[in-house]
Amino acid sequence: TMQSSGHRFRDVEHHPLLAENDSYDSSSSEADMAERVWFIRDGCGMVCAIMTWLLVVYADFVVTFVMLLPSKDFWYSVINGVLFNCLAVLALSSHLRTMLTDPGAVPKGNATKEYMDNLQLKPGEVIYKCPKCCSIKPERAHHCSICKRCIRKMDHHCPWVNNCVGEKNQRFFVLFTMYIALISAHALVLCGFQFFSCVRGQWTECSDFSPPVTVILMIFLCLEGFLFLTFTAVMFGTQIHSICNDETEIERLKSEKPTWERRLRWEGMKSVFGGQPSLLWINPFAGFRIRQLLLRAKKGGPEFSV
């Protein structure tokens, strides 16, 4: 995943002032903003997000129509078809929730005299204001030059999900990488079985497409599956490692010495995925409310216009 160079090394180390769960709600405009759908209008990010969906749809097309439907083994087709499509739905749902979830943005423009007076600072206590979005920076927050906001526990900005990965959407990003890795591995296994059956039998009988078209479609699927499996498996492992060590990618790259009390490994996992281990950990639909989304869509347009 790409990271913008604009937010890696420009942030100033700051004294911890606001706790991670503190919020700024004294402005009615912020309350109205929270009711809007979160979406970043970044051209590169939107293109990458669309490409992600198209590649998953392509893989689903090849698996379903080139390999499974022409198969003479009914249960082989049904079981693998249901499994692959379920994983694809989970992957794309995780992608949507990563893209449309507030990653933990600090309220813009909250560095007002009234707000700082309400903080009741002690004599000599230092606070830091982000000069780019005029917000008071909480501990472990970093400014994203693409989102144009300071993000709590910002790990990186990922163009493939057109959003930052931060405090509130890291869980969905981890699920996205996990499910993409699983469907990539599944597609590679199915390609292996398909090539074996076609070589052993008749090429004209193993697919409804002509042999050259079948080979080209499967070669592209193998390349896609291998690249996506490698990329997402590495990213998944990196994210789990960061969660267990309670350290974001930016903090690791900058070799920041922790000024916060690090959570134990298991506590870090429970903090990101929520509560005790359960099937909800791997369910991207957990906490999703269609009615709330529809109401937010009626409130106004996208939150950002970048």
mmCIF file of C-alpha atoms in Angstrom:
data_model
loop_
_atom_site.group_PDB
_atom_site.id
_atom_site.type_symbol
_atom_site.label_atom_id
_atom_site.label_comp_id
_atom_site.label_asym_id
_atom_site.label_seq_id
_atom_site.Cartn_x
_atom_site.Cartn_y
_atom_site.Cartn_z
ATOM 1 C CA THR A 1 0.000 0.000 0.000
ATOM 2 C CA MET A 2 1.294 3.411 -0.949
ATOM 3 C CA GLN A 3 1.967 6.046 1.654
ATOM 4 C CA SER A 4 2.036 9.747 0.897
ATOM 5 C CA SER A 5 5.385 11.334 1.573
ATOM 6 C CA GLY A 6 3.565 14.442 2.805
ATOM 7 C CA HIS A 7 2.693 13.006 6.186
ATOM 8 C CA ARG A 8 5.682 10.903 7.094
ATOM 9 C CA PHE A 9 8.208 13.345 8.430
ATOM 10 C CA ARG A 10 6.561 16.765 8.672
ATOM 11 C CA ASP A 11 4.668 16.180 11.885
ATOM 12 C CA VAL A 12 6.214 17.648 15.035
ATOM 13 C CA GLU A 13 6.551 15.481 18.109
ATOM 14 C CA HIS A 14 3.990 16.668 20.608
ATOM 15 C CA HIS A 15 3.134 16.308 24.236
ATOM 16 C CA PRO A 16 0.134 14.025 24.837
ATOM 17 C CA LEU A 17 -2.825 16.262 25.532
ATOM 18 C CA LEU A 18 -6.014 14.566 24.432
ATOM 19 C CA ALA A 19 -6.783 10.952 25.142
ATOM 20 C CA GLU A 20 -7.442 8.709 22.144
ATOM 21 C CA ASN A 21 -11.163 8.601 22.818
ATOM 22 C CA ASP A 22 -11.616 12.325 23.476
ATOM 23 C CA SER A 23 -13.872 14.091 21.047
ATOM 24 C CA TYR A 24 -14.722 17.655 20.197
ATOM 25 C CA ASP A 25 -18.459 18.253 20.025
ATOM 26 C CA SER A 26 -18.923 21.860 21.089
ATOM 27 C CA SER A 27 -19.587 22.959 17.525
ATOM 28 C CA SER A 28 -22.894 22.273 15.835
ATOM 29 C CA SER A 29 -21.094 22.103 12.483
ATOM 30 C CA GLU A 30 -19.112 19.101 13.745
ATOM 31 C CA ALA A 31 -22.323 17.359 14.785
ATOM 32 C CA ASP A 32 -23.721 17.978 11.326
ATOM 33 C CA MET A 33 -20.498 16.750 9.742
ATOM 34 C CA ALA A 34 -20.743 13.459 11.645
ATOM 35 C CA GLU A 35 -24.083 12.795 9.962
ATOM 36 C CA ARG A 36 -22.584 12.895 6.496
ATOM 37 C CA VAL A 37 -21.287 9.966 4.482
ATOM 38 C CA TRP A 38 -17.497 9.690 4.749
ATOM 39 C CA PHE A 39 -15.849 9.673 1.334
ATOM 40 C CA ILE A 40 -12.554 11.055 0.063
ATOM 41 C CA ARG A 41 -12.678 12.713 -3.335
ATOM 42 C CA ASP A 42 -9.214 11.740 -4.506
ATOM 43 C CA GLY A 43 -8.860 10.875 -8.189
ATOM 44 C CA CYS A 44 -6.065 8.330 -7.758
ATOM 45 C CA GLY A 45 -7.820 6.673 -4.834
ATOM 46 C CA MET A 46 -11.137 6.397 -6.650
ATOM 47 C CA VAL A 47 -9.441 4.835 -9.701
ATOM 48 C CA CYS A 48 -7.584 2.330 -7.494
ATOM 49 C CA ALA A 49 -10.797 1.451 -5.609
ATOM 50 C CA ILE A 50 -12.667 0.843 -8.882
ATOM 51 C CA MET A 51 -9.774 -1.274 -10.183
ATOM 52 C CA THR A 52 -9.933 -3.393 -7.020
ATOM 53 C CA TRP A 53 -13.600 -4.146 -7.607
ATOM 54 C CA LEU A 54 -13.063 -4.874 -11.311
ATOM 55 C CA LEU A 55 -10.242 -7.309 -10.564
ATOM 56 C CA VAL A 56 -12.386 -9.180 -8.040
ATOM 57 C CA VAL A 57 -15.273 -9.293 -10.533
ATOM 58 C CA TYR A 58 -12.896 -10.590 -13.226
ATOM 59 C CA ALA A 59 -11.657 -13.349 -10.917
ATOM 60 C CA ASP A 60 -15.246 -14.283 -10.062
ATOM 61 C CA PHE A 61 -16.147 -14.410 -13.769
ATOM 62 C CA VAL A 62 -13.256 -16.720 -14.676
ATOM 63 C CA VAL A 63 -13.810 -18.998 -11.684
ATOM 64 C CA THR A 64 -17.560 -19.253 -12.238
ATOM 65 C CA PHE A 65 -17.974 -19.317 -16.015
ATOM 66 C CA VAL A 66 -14.660 -20.732 -17.217
ATOM 67 C CA MET A 67 -13.897 -23.321 -14.546
ATOM 68 C CA LEU A 68 -16.898 -24.265 -12.400
ATOM 69 C CA LEU A 69 -20.039 -24.154 -14.561
ATOM 70 C CA PRO A 70 -18.560 -26.338 -17.368
ATOM 71 C CA SER A 71 -17.367 -28.904 -14.801
ATOM 72 C CA LYS A 72 -19.061 -32.306 -14.882
ATOM 73 C CA ASP A 73 -18.673 -32.682 -11.125
ATOM 74 C CA PHE A 74 -21.829 -31.031 -9.726
ATOM 75 C CA TRP A 75 -20.825 -30.874 -6.056
ATOM 76 C CA TYR A 76 -17.302 -29.667 -6.916
ATOM 77 C CA SER A 77 -18.855 -26.716 -8.762
ATOM 78 C CA VAL A 78 -21.458 -25.939 -6.099
ATOM 79 C CA ILE A 79 -19.131 -26.093 -3.089
ATOM 80 C CA ASN A 80 -16.324 -24.101 -4.684
ATOM 81 C CA GLY A 81 -18.731 -21.631 -6.289
ATOM 82 C CA VAL A 82 -20.491 -20.871 -3.019
ATOM 83 C CA LEU A 83 -17.195 -20.614 -1.103
ATOM 84 C CA PHE A 84 -15.509 -18.349 -3.638
ATOM 85 C CA ASN A 85 -18.478 -16.012 -4.001
ATOM 86 C CA CYS A 86 -18.978 -15.779 -0.227
ATOM 87 C CA LEU A 87 -15.313 -14.809 0.217
ATOM 88 C CA ALA A 88 -15.638 -12.275 -2.609
ATOM 89 C CA VAL A 89 -18.692 -10.667 -0.965
ATOM 90 C CA LEU A 90 -16.880 -10.493 2.385
ATOM 91 C CA ALA A 91 -13.795 -8.974 0.727
ATOM 92 C CA LEU A 92 -15.748 -6.300 -1.137
ATOM 93 C CA SER A 93 -17.885 -5.536 1.933
ATOM 94 C CA SER A 94 -14.711 -5.063 3.989
ATOM 95 C CA HIS A 95 -13.370 -2.800 1.251
ATOM 96 C CA LEU A 96 -16.515 -0.656 1.302
ATOM 97 C CA ARG A 97 -16.515 -0.316 5.070
ATOM 98 C CA THR A 98 -12.817 0.632 5.067
ATOM 99 C CA MET A 99 -13.447 3.250 2.400
ATOM 100 C CA LEU A 100 -16.647 4.733 3.884
ATOM 101 C CA THR A 101 -15.691 4.668 7.586
ATOM 102 C CA ASP A 102 -14.241 7.701 9.352
ATOM 103 C CA PRO A 103 -10.692 6.520 10.179
ATOM 104 C CA GLY A 104 -10.573 8.731 13.266
ATOM 105 C CA ALA A 105 -10.337 12.283 11.952
ATOM 106 C CA VAL A 106 -9.646 15.055 14.425
ATOM 107 C CA PRO A 107 -12.249 17.860 14.125
ATOM 108 C CA LYS A 108 -10.992 20.508 11.743
ATOM 109 C CA GLY A 109 -10.591 24.006 13.112
ATOM 110 C CA ASN A 110 -11.040 23.114 16.790
ATOM 111 C CA ALA A 111 -7.969 25.127 17.819
ATOM 112 C CA THR A 112 -10.098 28.071 18.951
ATOM 113 C CA LYS A 113 -9.526 30.266 21.984
ATOM 114 C CA GLU A 114 -12.818 29.100 23.519
ATOM 115 C CA TYR A 115 -11.911 25.443 23.150
ATOM 116 C CA MET A 116 -8.411 25.904 24.566
ATOM 117 C CA ASP A 117 -9.869 27.795 27.520
ATOM 118 C CA ASN A 118 -12.152 24.825 28.168
ATOM 119 C CA LEU A 119 -9.120 22.518 28.341
ATOM 120 C CA GLN A 120 -8.082 24.166 31.622
ATOM 121 C CA LEU A 121 -4.384 23.750 30.894
ATOM 122 C CA LYS A 122 -1.884 23.814 33.717
ATOM 123 C CA PRO A 123 0.821 26.502 33.727
ATOM 124 C CA GLY A 124 3.612 25.513 31.376
ATOM 125 C CA GLU A 125 1.623 22.746 29.704
ATOM 126 C CA VAL A 126 2.287 22.606 25.983
ATOM 127 C CA ILE A 127 -0.223 21.877 23.230
ATOM 128 C CA TYR A 128 0.399 21.626 19.506
ATOM 129 C CA LYS A 129 -1.786 22.851 16.696
ATOM 130 C CA CYS A 130 -1.648 21.398 13.205
ATOM 131 C CA PRO A 131 -0.994 24.363 10.882
ATOM 132 C CA LYS A 132 -2.553 22.522 7.942
ATOM 133 C CA CYS A 133 -6.037 21.822 9.325
ATOM 134 C CA CYS A 134 -6.039 24.167 12.361
ATOM 135 C CA SER A 135 -6.783 21.374 14.817
ATOM 136 C CA ILE A 136 -5.296 20.514 18.189
ATOM 137 C CA LYS A 137 -3.368 17.288 17.639
ATOM 138 C CA PRO A 138 -4.057 14.459 20.077
ATOM 139 C CA GLU A 139 -1.336 12.021 20.969
ATOM 140 C CA ARG A 140 -0.401 9.669 18.090
ATOM 141 C CA ALA A 141 -2.334 11.708 15.518
ATOM 142 C CA HIS A 142 -0.736 12.529 12.164
ATOM 143 C CA HIS A 143 -1.788 14.789 9.330
ATOM 144 C CA CYS A 144 -2.704 13.194 5.990
ATOM 145 C CA SER A 145 -2.044 15.460 3.018
ATOM 146 C CA ILE A 146 -4.602 13.546 0.912
ATOM 147 C CA CYS A 147 -7.477 13.505 3.418
ATOM 148 C CA LYS A 148 -6.395 16.984 4.560
ATOM 149 C CA ARG A 149 -7.072 16.024 8.164
ATOM 150 C CA CYS A 150 -5.226 14.807 11.241
ATOM 151 C CA ILE A 151 -6.053 11.126 11.805
ATOM 152 C CA ARG A 152 -5.906 9.405 15.183
ATOM 153 C CA LYS A 153 -3.457 6.475 15.231
ATOM 154 C CA MET A 154 -2.933 6.890 11.505
ATOM 155 C CA ASP A 155 -1.161 3.845 10.086
ATOM 156 C CA HIS A 156 -0.959 4.944 6.439
ATOM 157 C CA HIS A 157 -3.054 6.248 3.566
ATOM 158 C CA CYS A 158 -4.029 3.428 1.206
ATOM 159 C CA PRO A 159 -5.152 4.408 -2.312
ATOM 160 C CA TRP A 160 -6.616 0.924 -2.879
ATOM 161 C CA VAL A 161 -9.310 1.708 -0.304
ATOM 162 C CA ASN A 162 -9.275 5.470 -1.009
ATOM 163 C CA ASN A 163 -8.926 6.279 2.672
ATOM 164 C CA CYS A 164 -6.557 6.456 5.582
ATOM 165 C CA VAL A 165 -6.188 3.409 7.782
ATOM 166 C CA GLY A 166 -6.589 4.650 11.323
ATOM 167 C CA GLU A 167 -8.129 4.097 14.720
ATOM 168 C CA LYS A 168 -11.715 3.474 13.582
ATOM 169 C CA ASN A 169 -11.350 1.490 10.352
ATOM 170 C CA GLN A 170 -8.220 -0.609 10.835
ATOM 171 C CA ARG A 171 -10.337 -3.670 11.619
ATOM 172 C CA PHE A 172 -12.075 -3.490 8.245
ATOM 173 C CA PHE A 173 -8.763 -3.011 6.434
ATOM 174 C CA VAL A 174 -7.333 -6.118 8.122
ATOM 175 C CA LEU A 175 -10.426 -8.099 7.083
ATOM 176 C CA PHE A 176 -10.107 -6.774 3.524
ATOM 177 C CA THR A 177 -6.509 -7.973 3.205
ATOM 178 C CA MET A 178 -7.385 -11.330 4.780
ATOM 179 C CA TYR A 179 -10.332 -12.083 2.485
ATOM 180 C CA ILE A 180 -8.482 -10.947 -0.649
ATOM 181 C CA ALA A 181 -5.598 -13.250 0.283
ATOM 182 C CA LEU A 182 -8.041 -16.142 0.799
ATOM 183 C CA ILE A 183 -9.857 -15.728 -2.525
ATOM 184 C CA SER A 184 -6.509 -15.317 -4.304
ATOM 185 C CA ALA A 185 -5.256 -18.583 -2.834
ATOM 186 C CA HIS A 186 -8.574 -20.277 -3.680
ATOM 187 C CA ALA A 187 -8.397 -19.033 -7.281
ATOM 188 C CA LEU A 188 -4.832 -20.334 -7.664
ATOM 189 C CA VAL A 189 -5.837 -23.774 -6.377
ATOM 190 C CA LEU A 190 -8.813 -23.902 -8.752
ATOM 191 C CA CYS A 191 -6.580 -22.872 -11.654
ATOM 192 C CA GLY A 192 -4.201 -25.697 -10.818
ATOM 193 C CA PHE A 193 -7.015 -28.264 -10.816
ATOM 194 C CA GLN A 194 -8.426 -26.838 -14.052
ATOM 195 C CA PHE A 195 -5.106 -26.995 -15.909
ATOM 196 C CA PHE A 196 -4.590 -30.558 -14.696
ATOM 197 C CA SER A 197 -8.041 -31.690 -15.825
ATOM 198 C CA CYS A 198 -7.723 -29.958 -19.208
ATOM 199 C CA VAL A 199 -4.289 -31.446 -19.912
ATOM 200 C CA ARG A 200 -5.436 -34.895 -18.844
ATOM 201 C CA GLY A 201 -8.654 -34.739 -20.884
ATOM 202 C CA GLN A 202 -9.845 -32.795 -23.889
ATOM 203 C CA TRP A 203 -9.391 -29.025 -23.911
ATOM 204 C CA THR A 204 -12.592 -28.613 -25.888
ATOM 205 C CA GLU A 205 -14.565 -30.366 -23.160
ATOM 206 C CA CYS A 206 -13.111 -28.725 -20.040
ATOM 207 C CA SER A 207 -14.522 -25.259 -20.806
ATOM 208 C CA ASP A 208 -17.266 -23.623 -22.841
ATOM 209 C CA PHE A 209 -14.659 -21.205 -24.214
ATOM 210 C CA SER A 210 -12.148 -22.054 -26.934
ATOM 211 C CA PRO A 211 -8.802 -23.472 -25.698
ATOM 212 C CA PRO A 212 -6.769 -20.297 -26.510
ATOM 213 C CA VAL A 213 -9.296 -18.044 -24.748
ATOM 214 C CA THR A 214 -9.457 -20.403 -21.767
ATOM 215 C CA VAL A 215 -5.664 -20.444 -21.420
ATOM 216 C CA ILE A 216 -5.365 -16.644 -21.670
ATOM 217 C CA LEU A 217 -8.116 -16.026 -19.098
ATOM 218 C CA MET A 218 -6.601 -18.524 -16.661
ATOM 219 C CA ILE A 219 -3.055 -17.186 -17.093
ATOM 220 C CA PHE A 220 -4.242 -13.663 -16.274
ATOM 221 C CA LEU A 221 -6.130 -15.026 -13.268
ATOM 222 C CA CYS A 222 -3.020 -16.850 -12.049
ATOM 223 C CA LEU A 223 -0.923 -13.690 -12.352
ATOM 224 C CA GLU A 224 -3.577 -11.644 -10.569
ATOM 225 C CA GLY A 225 -3.994 -14.269 -7.855
ATOM 226 C CA PHE A 226 -0.263 -14.563 -7.235
ATOM 227 C CA LEU A 227 0.286 -10.797 -7.053
ATOM 228 C CA PHE A 228 -2.732 -10.161 -4.822
ATOM 229 C CA LEU A 229 -1.927 -13.115 -2.557
ATOM 230 C CA THR A 230 1.650 -11.909 -2.046
ATOM 231 C CA PHE A 231 0.660 -8.280 -1.508
ATOM 232 C CA THR A 232 -2.299 -8.808 0.827
ATOM 233 C CA ALA A 233 -0.683 -11.622 2.828
ATOM 234 C CA VAL A 234 2.314 -9.398 3.578
ATOM 235 C CA MET A 235 0.033 -6.461 4.414
ATOM 236 C CA PHE A 236 -2.145 -8.651 6.648
ATOM 237 C CA GLY A 237 0.905 -9.875 8.553
ATOM 238 C CA THR A 238 2.229 -6.324 8.882
ATOM 239 C CA GLN A 239 -1.085 -5.070 10.255
ATOM 240 C CA ILE A 240 -1.373 -7.879 12.809
ATOM 241 C CA HIS A 241 2.216 -7.233 13.898
ATOM 242 C CA SER A 242 1.483 -3.514 14.313
ATOM 243 C CA ILE A 243 -1.681 -4.211 16.316
ATOM 244 C CA CYS A 244 0.086 -6.663 18.620
ATOM 245 C CA ASN A 245 2.943 -4.215 19.192
ATOM 246 C CA ASP A 246 0.553 -1.240 19.533
ATOM 247 C CA GLU A 247 2.584 0.693 16.986
ATOM 248 C CA THR A 248 1.458 2.246 13.709
ATOM 249 C CA GLU A 249 3.450 2.077 10.487
ATOM 250 C CA ILE A 250 4.252 5.796 10.668
ATOM 251 C CA GLU A 251 5.531 5.438 14.230
ATOM 252 C CA ARG A 252 7.675 2.489 13.156
ATOM 253 C CA LEU A 253 9.133 4.333 10.141
ATOM 254 C CA LYS A 254 9.895 7.396 12.255
ATOM 255 C CA SER A 255 11.316 5.221 15.069
ATOM 256 C CA GLU A 256 9.181 7.103 17.554
ATOM 257 C CA LYS A 257 9.757 6.283 21.186
ATOM 258 C CA PRO A 258 6.384 5.442 22.738
ATOM 259 C CA THR A 259 5.096 8.101 25.140
ATOM 260 C CA TRP A 260 1.944 6.048 25.626
ATOM 261 C CA GLU A 261 1.459 2.904 27.668
ATOM 262 C CA ARG A 262 1.570 0.056 25.193
ATOM 263 C CA ARG A 263 -1.169 -2.539 25.345
ATOM 264 C CA LEU A 264 -0.366 -6.206 25.696
ATOM 265 C CA ARG A 265 -0.627 -8.121 22.438
ATOM 266 C CA TRP A 266 -4.013 -9.675 23.178
ATOM 267 C CA GLU A 267 -5.342 -6.378 24.516
ATOM 268 C CA GLY A 268 -4.344 -4.695 21.273
ATOM 269 C CA MET A 269 -6.289 -7.241 19.227
ATOM 270 C CA LYS A 270 -9.367 -6.827 21.419
ATOM 271 C CA SER A 271 -9.092 -3.049 21.161
ATOM 272 C CA VAL A 272 -9.090 -3.111 17.335
ATOM 273 C CA PHE A 273 -11.578 -5.923 16.737
ATOM 274 C CA GLY A 274 -13.821 -5.207 19.713
ATOM 275 C CA GLY A 275 -14.438 -7.331 22.802
ATOM 276 C CA GLN A 276 -13.691 -10.984 23.348
ATOM 277 C CA PRO A 277 -12.827 -13.252 20.375
ATOM 278 C CA SER A 278 -15.916 -14.283 18.413
ATOM 279 C CA LEU A 279 -17.169 -14.652 14.854
ATOM 280 C CA LEU A 280 -17.944 -10.931 14.946
ATOM 281 C CA TRP A 281 -14.204 -10.324 14.613
ATOM 282 C CA ILE A 282 -14.269 -11.607 11.020
ATOM 283 C CA ASN A 283 -17.692 -10.199 10.142
ATOM 284 C CA PRO A 284 -17.452 -6.929 8.165
ATOM 285 C CA PHE A 285 -21.211 -6.412 8.574
ATOM 286 C CA ALA A 286 -21.016 -6.185 12.383
ATOM 287 C CA GLY A 287 -22.406 -2.849 13.553
ATOM 288 C CA PHE A 288 -23.672 -1.916 10.095
ATOM 289 C CA ARG A 289 -27.044 -0.170 9.948
ATOM 290 C CA ILE A 290 -28.606 0.361 6.521
ATOM 291 C CA ARG A 291 -31.147 2.832 7.893
ATOM 292 C CA GLN A 292 -28.443 5.049 9.353
ATOM 293 C CA LEU A 293 -26.526 5.003 6.069
ATOM 294 C CA LEU A 294 -29.634 6.055 4.125
ATOM 295 C CA LEU A 295 -30.332 8.856 6.591
ATOM 296 C CA ARG A 296 -26.755 10.093 6.313
ATOM 297 C CA ALA A 297 -26.933 10.011 2.522
ATOM 298 C CA LYS A 298 -29.999 12.289 2.672
ATOM 299 C CA LYS A 299 -28.252 14.745 5.016
ATOM 300 C CA GLY A 300 -25.766 15.861 2.417
ATOM 301 C CA GLY A 301 -22.992 14.980 0.028
ATOM 302 C CA PRO A 302 -19.536 13.568 0.711
ATOM 303 C CA GLU A 303 -17.712 15.013 3.677
ATOM 304 C CA PHE A 304 -14.609 15.932 1.720
ATOM 305 C CA SER A 305 -13.969 17.479 -1.629
ATOM 306 C CA VAL A 306 -10.247 17.031 -2.295
#
